[in-house]
Amino acid sequence: MAIHVFDIEKDGVMTPIISKDARLIVGPHNGSVTATLNYVTLQPGEQNQPHSHSESEDTIFLLAGKGKAVDFTNGKEYDIEAGCVVHIPVGIKHTIQSTGDVPMVSVGGPCPPDYDLLRLCGMDVSPQAIRGEGRILNG
């Protein structure tokens, strides 16, 4: 195994469940076993669908914009802005909302990979695909 350098445009797999412009950059589709990294742009007023990760922690670093991290499980909301890191423990139902006048841009993702979420995004995460023995990407 060697270091990999990925291009957001070329190597990212669109994951529209997260947002209209969300790309999985690092994940099982390109050899990662325990990590994922998404590059996500949420337009002003956009939010991802409320969801939880049954076996994964989620960590999100905001590069631009501002919004809210909503914890439905505990009934709390947190104001977030560029430079903030949001950590969501396993099983917490949550959403990220863009509330500013400019797009919110973030990187991060659930670790270990949330295979159920990846399947919903149309990815083949079967053991054969992850080992490179089959078709990995949707479309």
Coordinates of C-alpha atoms in Angstrom, one line a residue:
M1 CA 0.0 0.0 0.0
A2 CA 1.3 3.5 -0.9
I3 CA 0.2 7.1 -0.3
H4 CA -2.7 8.1 -2.6
V5 CA -3.4 11.7 -3.7
F6 CA -7.0 12.3 -5.0
D7 CA -8.6 15.0 -7.1
I8 CA -12.0 16.1 -5.8
E9 CA -13.4 16.5 -9.3
K10 CA -11.9 13.4 -10.9
D11 CA -11.9 10.9 -8.1
G12 CA -15.0 12.0 -6.1
V13 CA -18.1 10.0 -6.2
M14 CA -21.3 12.0 -6.0
T15 CA -23.4 11.2 -3.0
P16 CA -26.6 13.2 -3.5
I17 CA -28.2 11.9 -0.2
I18 CA -25.7 14.2 1.6
S19 CA -26.3 17.2 -0.6
K20 CA -26.7 18.3 -4.2
D21 CA -22.9 18.7 -4.3
A22 CA -21.4 16.1 -2.1
R23 CA -18.5 13.9 -3.2
L24 CA -17.0 10.9 -1.5
I25 CA -13.3 11.4 -2.0
V26 CA -11.8 8.7 0.2
G27 CA -13.7 5.5 0.9
P28 CA -14.0 1.8 0.1
H29 CA -14.4 2.6 -3.6
N30 CA -10.7 3.6 -3.7
G31 CA -9.1 1.3 -1.2
S32 CA -9.8 2.9 2.2
V33 CA -10.6 0.3 4.9
T34 CA -11.4 2.4 7.9
A35 CA -11.7 6.1 6.8
T36 CA -14.0 8.1 4.6
L37 CA -13.7 11.8 3.6
N38 CA -16.5 13.7 1.9
Y39 CA -16.2 17.2 0.3
V40 CA -19.6 18.8 0.7
T41 CA -21.1 22.1 -0.4
L42 CA -24.5 23.0 1.1
Q43 CA -26.1 26.0 -0.6
P44 CA -27.7 28.7 1.6
G45 CA -30.9 27.1 3.1
E46 CA -29.9 23.6 2.2
Q47 CA -29.5 20.8 4.7
N48 CA -28.8 17.1 4.6
Q49 CA -31.5 14.6 5.5
P50 CA -31.7 13.8 9.2
H51 CA -29.8 10.5 9.7
S52 CA -27.6 8.5 12.1
H53 CA -24.7 6.2 11.7
S54 CA -25.3 2.9 13.6
E55 CA -21.7 1.9 13.7
S56 CA -19.7 5.1 12.8
E57 CA -18.6 8.3 14.3
D58 CA -19.0 11.3 12.1
T59 CA -16.5 14.3 12.1
I60 CA -17.0 17.4 10.0
F61 CA -14.6 20.3 9.5
L62 CA -16.2 23.5 8.1
L63 CA -14.0 25.3 5.6
A64 CA -16.5 28.1 4.7
G65 CA -19.9 29.4 5.6
K66 CA -22.1 29.0 8.7
G67 CA -25.0 27.0 9.8
K68 CA -26.4 24.7 12.5
A69 CA -25.6 21.2 13.6
V70 CA -28.8 19.7 14.9
D71 CA -28.8 16.8 17.4
F72 CA -32.3 15.3 17.2
T73 CA -31.5 12.5 19.7
N74 CA -30.7 15.0 22.5
G75 CA -32.9 17.9 21.3
K76 CA -30.0 20.4 20.8
E77 CA -28.8 22.8 18.1
Y78 CA -25.3 24.2 17.7
D79 CA -24.3 27.3 15.7
I80 CA -21.3 26.4 13.5
E81 CA -19.1 28.4 11.2
A82 CA -15.9 28.1 9.2
G83 CA -13.1 26.7 11.4
C84 CA -15.5 24.6 13.6
V85 CA -15.2 20.9 13.9
V86 CA -18.4 18.9 14.6
H87 CA -18.1 15.4 16.1
I88 CA -21.2 13.2 16.1
P89 CA -21.0 10.1 18.2
V90 CA -22.4 6.7 17.0
G91 CA -26.1 6.5 16.8
I92 CA -26.9 10.2 17.2
K93 CA -29.6 11.4 14.7
H94 CA -28.4 14.6 13.2
T95 CA -28.4 17.1 10.3
I96 CA -26.2 19.9 9.1
Q97 CA -27.9 23.0 7.9
S98 CA -26.4 25.9 5.9
T99 CA -28.0 29.1 7.3
G100 CA -25.6 31.8 5.9
D101 CA -25.7 33.9 2.7
V102 CA -22.8 31.9 1.1
P103 CA -22.4 28.2 0.6
M104 CA -21.2 26.1 3.5
V105 CA -18.2 23.9 2.5
S106 CA -17.0 21.1 4.7
V107 CA -14.8 18.0 4.7
G108 CA -15.2 14.9 6.9
G109 CA -17.2 11.7 7.1
P110 CA -18.2 8.7 9.1
C111 CA -15.5 6.3 10.3
P112 CA -15.5 3.4 9.9
P113 CA -17.4 3.7 6.6
D114 CA -21.2 3.7 6.8
Y115 CA -21.8 0.9 4.3
D116 CA -25.6 1.3 4.5
L117 CA -25.3 5.0 3.5
L118 CA -22.9 4.1 0.7
R119 CA -25.3 1.5 -0.6
L120 CA -28.1 4.1 -0.6
C121 CA -25.8 6.3 -2.7
G122 CA -25.6 3.5 -5.3
M123 CA -22.1 2.2 -4.4
D124 CA -21.2 -1.4 -4.6
V125 CA -19.5 -2.1 -1.3
S126 CA -19.5 -5.9 -1.6
P127 CA -16.2 -7.5 -0.5
Q128 CA -15.4 -8.3 -4.1
A129 CA -15.8 -4.7 -5.2
I130 CA -13.8 -3.4 -2.3
R131 CA -11.0 -5.8 -3.2
G132 CA -11.1 -4.5 -6.8
E133 CA -12.7 -7.7 -8.2
G134 CA -15.8 -6.0 -9.4
R135 CA -17.4 -2.8 -10.5
I136 CA -17.2 -0.3 -7.6
L137 CA -18.8 3.0 -8.7
N138 CA -22.4 3.6 -9.6
G139 CA -23.4 4.7 -13.1

